[in-house]
Tab-separated table of C-alpha atoms in Angstrom:
chain	number	residue	atom	x	y	z
A	1164	MET	CA	-0.049	0.093	0.010
A	1165	ASN	CA	1.237	3.378	-1.012
A	1166	ARG	CA	2.172	5.168	2.499
A	1167	GLU	CA	-0.095	8.160	1.169
A	1168	ASN	CA	-3.124	5.990	1.192
A	1169	TYR	CA	-3.963	6.510	4.873
A	1170	LYS	CA	-5.256	10.074	3.811
A	1171	ARG	CA	-8.133	8.371	2.042
A	1172	ARG	CA	-9.289	6.524	5.319
A	1173	TRP	CA	-12.105	7.758	7.258
A	1174	VAL	CA	-13.670	6.193	10.340
A	1175	VAL	CA	-17.405	6.737	10.448
A	1176	GLY	CA	-19.510	5.991	13.689
A	1177	ILE	CA	-23.242	5.261	13.957
A	1178	THR	CA	-24.939	5.347	17.306
A	1179	GLY	CA	-28.235	5.186	18.579
A	1180	ALA	CA	-29.752	8.462	17.841
A	1181	SER	CA	-32.505	8.692	15.153
A	1182	GLY	CA	-31.134	9.662	11.897
A	1183	ALA	CA	-29.328	6.633	11.052
A	1184	ILE	CA	-30.091	7.392	7.348
A	1185	TYR	CA	-27.339	10.333	7.591
A	1186	GLY	CA	-24.660	7.793	8.424
A	1187	VAL	CA	-25.653	5.399	5.849
A	1188	THR	CA	-25.648	8.044	3.125
A	1189	LEU	CA	-22.444	9.596	4.270
A	1190	CYS	CA	-20.921	6.119	3.963
A	1191	ARG	CA	-22.278	5.732	0.391
A	1192	GLU	CA	-20.952	9.048	-0.866
A	1193	LEU	CA	-17.677	8.550	0.520
A	1194	LEU	CA	-17.390	5.196	-1.120
A	1195	LYS	CA	-18.379	6.655	-4.359
A	1196	ALA	CA	-15.618	9.280	-3.735
A	1197	GLY	CA	-12.937	6.744	-3.321
A	1198	PHE	CA	-12.406	6.824	0.365
A	1199	HIS	CA	-11.935	3.616	2.529
A	1200	ILE	CA	-14.223	3.447	5.422
A	1201	HIS	CA	-13.699	1.938	8.844
A	1202	LEU	CA	-17.098	1.455	10.143
A	1203	VAL	CA	-18.256	1.087	14.033
A	1204	ILE	CA	-21.829	0.833	15.013
A	1205	THR	CA	-22.964	0.514	18.599
A	1206	ASP	CA	-25.714	-1.726	19.651
A	1207	ALA	CA	-28.253	0.976	19.986
A	1208	GLY	CA	-27.249	2.224	16.523
A	1209	TRP	CA	-27.890	-1.361	15.040
A	1210	ARG	CA	-31.471	-1.069	16.730
A	1211	VAL	CA	-32.153	2.292	14.897
A	1212	LEU	CA	-30.829	0.774	11.673
A	1213	LYS	CA	-33.247	-1.998	12.159
A	1214	GLU	CA	-36.118	0.357	13.261
A	1215	GLU	CA	-35.773	3.126	10.852
A	1216	LEU	CA	-34.177	1.328	7.484
A	1217	GLY	CA	-35.316	-2.277	8.077
A	1218	TRP	CA	-31.737	-3.666	8.395
A	1219	ASP	CA	-31.685	-7.081	9.810
A	1220	ALA	CA	-29.770	-6.468	13.055
A	1221	SER	CA	-29.439	-10.185	14.011
A	1222	HIS	CA	-27.239	-10.863	10.888
A	1223	ARG	CA	-24.917	-7.813	10.910
A	1224	GLN	CA	-22.284	-8.904	8.416
A	1225	GLU	CA	-25.161	-9.993	6.008
A	1226	ALA	CA	-26.853	-6.593	6.372
A	1227	LEU	CA	-23.787	-4.561	5.788
A	1228	ARG	CA	-22.972	-6.663	2.783
A	1229	GLU	CA	-26.382	-6.008	1.236
A	1230	ALA	CA	-26.197	-2.308	1.916
A	1231	PHE	CA	-22.600	-1.844	0.725
A	1232	ARG	CA	-22.064	-4.822	-1.425
A	1233	VAL	CA	-19.576	-3.380	-4.003
A	1234	ALA	CA	-17.380	-2.011	-1.162
A	1235	PHE	CA	-17.327	-5.469	0.568
A	1236	GLU	CA	-16.249	-7.139	-2.582
A	1237	GLU	CA	-13.471	-4.546	-3.282
A	1238	GLU	CA	-12.617	-4.452	0.463
A	1239	GLN	CA	-13.228	-0.793	0.619
A	1240	LEU	CA	-15.157	-1.022	3.740
A	1241	THR	CA	-13.724	-2.579	7.128
A	1242	TYR	CA	-16.341	-3.362	9.876
A	1243	HIS	CA	-15.122	-3.203	13.286
A	1244	PRO	CA	-17.422	-4.952	15.930
A	1245	LEU	CA	-18.185	-2.575	18.861
A	1246	ASN	CA	-15.952	-4.673	21.341
A	1247	ASP	CA	-12.828	-5.118	19.406
A	1248	ILE	CA	-10.824	-2.828	21.629
A	1249	GLY	CA	-7.798	-4.296	19.677
A	1250	ALA	CA	-9.030	-3.109	16.060
A	1251	SER	CA	-6.501	-1.156	14.201
A	1252	ILE	CA	-8.386	2.048	14.771
A	1253	ALA	CA	-8.140	1.802	18.319
A	1254	SER	CA	-4.437	2.929	18.151
A	1255	GLY	CA	-3.108	6.320	17.594
A	1256	SER	CA	-0.225	4.510	15.346
A	1257	TYR	CA	-2.730	3.494	12.656
A	1258	ARG	CA	-3.118	6.351	10.343
A	1259	THR	CA	-6.578	7.847	9.167
A	1260	GLU	CA	-7.583	11.029	8.069
A	1261	GLY	CA	-10.363	11.533	10.868
A	1262	MET	CA	-13.567	10.388	12.402
A	1263	VAL	CA	-17.134	11.238	11.998
A	1264	VAL	CA	-19.900	10.074	14.168
A	1265	VAL	CA	-23.337	10.397	12.478
A	1266	PRO	CA	-25.875	10.279	14.121
A	1267	CYS	CA	-24.190	10.791	17.571
A	1268	SER	CA	-26.271	10.012	20.491
A	1269	MET	CA	-26.130	12.135	23.717
A	1270	GLY	CA	-24.863	9.242	25.631
A	1271	SER	CA	-21.849	8.412	23.175
A	1272	LEU	CA	-21.185	12.426	23.047
A	1273	SER	CA	-21.041	12.439	26.849
A	1274	SER	CA	-18.484	9.471	26.855
A	1275	ILE	CA	-16.347	11.163	24.338
A	1276	ALA	CA	-16.367	14.385	26.339
A	1277	ASN	CA	-15.612	12.861	29.223
A	1278	GLY	CA	-12.822	10.317	28.235
A	1279	ALA	CA	-14.725	7.426	28.895
A	1280	SER	CA	-13.346	4.883	26.310
A	1281	THR	CA	-15.713	2.006	27.073
A	1282	ASN	CA	-16.053	0.644	23.433
A	1283	LEU	CA	-14.269	0.900	20.149
A	1284	LEU	CA	-16.405	3.895	19.095
A	1285	THR	CA	-15.425	5.995	22.005
A	1286	ARG	CA	-11.828	4.781	22.180
A	1287	THR	CA	-11.401	5.693	18.477
A	1288	ALA	CA	-12.915	9.194	19.142
A	1289	ASP	CA	-10.491	9.584	22.142
A	1290	VAL	CA	-7.436	8.468	19.726
A	1291	MET	CA	-8.590	11.346	17.346
A	1292	LEU	CA	-8.512	13.905	20.120
A	1293	LYS	CA	-5.012	12.977	21.507
A	1294	GLU	CA	-3.524	12.567	18.037
A	1295	GLY	CA	-5.046	16.070	17.225
A	1296	LYS	CA	-7.094	14.387	14.213
A	1297	PRO	CA	-10.252	15.717	12.807
A	1298	LEU	CA	-13.234	14.592	14.854
A	1299	LEU	CA	-16.984	15.529	13.645
A	1300	LEU	CA	-19.918	14.712	15.699
A	1301	VAL	CA	-23.533	15.193	14.318
A	1302	PRO	CA	-25.797	15.198	17.233
A	1303	ARG	CA	-29.641	14.488	16.777
A	1304	GLU	CA	-31.546	15.357	19.866
A	1305	THR	CA	-34.301	17.679	20.995
A	1306	PRO	CA	-34.688	19.447	23.285
A	1307	LEU	CA	-31.394	19.942	24.630
A	1308	HIS	CA	-30.788	20.457	28.336
A	1309	ALA	CA	-27.554	21.915	30.218
A	1310	ILE	CA	-25.512	18.756	30.430
A	1311	HIS	CA	-25.855	18.339	26.558
A	1312	LEU	CA	-24.819	21.928	25.930
A	1313	GLU	CA	-22.078	21.709	28.245
A	1314	ASN	CA	-20.533	18.550	26.790
A	1315	MET	CA	-20.990	19.953	23.246
A	1316	LEU	CA	-19.281	23.180	24.488
A	1317	LYS	CA	-16.393	21.017	26.136
A	1318	LEU	CA	-15.755	19.288	22.896
A	1319	SER	CA	-15.944	22.312	20.525
A	1320	ARG	CA	-13.513	23.954	22.898
A	1321	LEU	CA	-11.033	20.922	22.297
A	1322	GLY	CA	-11.446	21.481	18.327
A	1323	VAL	CA	-14.295	18.920	17.827
A	1324	ARG	CA	-16.724	19.923	15.026
A	1325	ILE	CA	-20.344	19.822	16.300
A	1326	ILE	CA	-22.572	19.730	13.295
A	1327	PRO	CA	-26.278	19.412	14.525
A	1328	ALA	CA	-28.725	17.422	12.383
A	1329	MET	CA	-30.479	20.688	11.430
A	1330	PRO	CA	-31.546	20.811	7.683
A	1331	ALA	CA	-32.052	23.955	6.052
A	1332	PHE	CA	-35.081	24.764	3.909
A	1333	TYR	CA	-33.796	27.617	1.762
A	1334	ASN	CA	-32.739	25.008	-0.963
A	1335	GLY	CA	-36.387	23.973	-1.499
A	1336	PRO	CA	-36.182	20.463	-0.493
A	1337	GLN	CA	-39.011	18.344	-2.275
A	1338	THR	CA	-38.127	14.819	-0.866
A	1339	LEU	CA	-36.662	13.150	2.269
A	1340	GLU	CA	-33.517	12.391	0.144
A	1341	ASP	CA	-33.177	16.289	-0.457
A	1342	ILE	CA	-33.071	16.891	3.465
A	1343	VAL	CA	-30.743	13.966	3.950
A	1344	VAL	CA	-28.213	14.949	1.320
A	1345	PHE	CA	-28.131	18.646	2.555
A	1346	MET	CA	-26.749	17.388	6.044
A	1347	VAL	CA	-24.430	14.974	4.344
A	1348	GLY	CA	-23.082	17.609	2.253
A	1349	LYS	CA	-22.483	19.711	4.963
A	1350	VAL	CA	-20.662	17.049	6.887
A	1351	MET	CA	-18.523	16.308	3.864
A	1352	ASP	CA	-17.733	20.144	3.818
A	1353	ASN	CA	-16.537	20.010	7.280
A	1354	MET	CA	-14.361	17.188	6.475
A	1355	GLY	CA	-12.694	19.021	3.804
A	1356	ILE	CA	-14.129	16.956	0.956
A	1357	SER	CA	-15.397	18.559	-2.017
A	1358	ASN	CA	-19.078	17.527	-3.269
A	1359	ASP	CA	-21.821	18.923	-5.094
A	1360	ILE	CA	-24.584	16.590	-3.800
A	1361	TYR	CA	-26.817	19.459	-2.281
A	1362	LYS	CA	-28.027	22.845	-3.570
A	1363	ARG	CA	-26.043	25.803	-2.159
A	1364	TRP	CA	-27.304	29.057	-1.380
A	1365	GLY	CA	-27.020	31.414	-4.310
A	1366	GLU	CA	-26.633	28.297	-6.859
């Protein structure tokens, strides 16, 4: 492998907040753009994938293969079980470009904000913080109480990008897909990845 290829690796985490479609759509767009994805999904994230997208959470490898068939065949996507604390991405010596947690539950956000590396997702987020790599969180919760806000402020002060799942309507969305790709496009913008998947103001 070319030693520069690590710059095409992103970690994507999907947690138990509503909005699993955001994480799945981001994965598909990153794969289309030629990135390699290291994917981590919490148990609650699997529950949301089942409830919102109809995934078979009892057969996780098969569900992922069905959703990202070509990526699996070409080894462009690596799935890491949540409890695999010895996975490559759990180490700061393994080079990636950064990590996105989308959607990000308040429980996962709290664990990250307080350095509680209790599973692979929160450990990998901790690695991003200690290594000074980009970490982007897409929280999806309402209303927000003071603890939520304080945790987000704490992380923001550490350089974490907080991108709430707040779709805009100035672009005149006509379908659910329009709303989803707006948010995914904004996330990709903050990842520093050029994209034209959503209609921008003034265009």
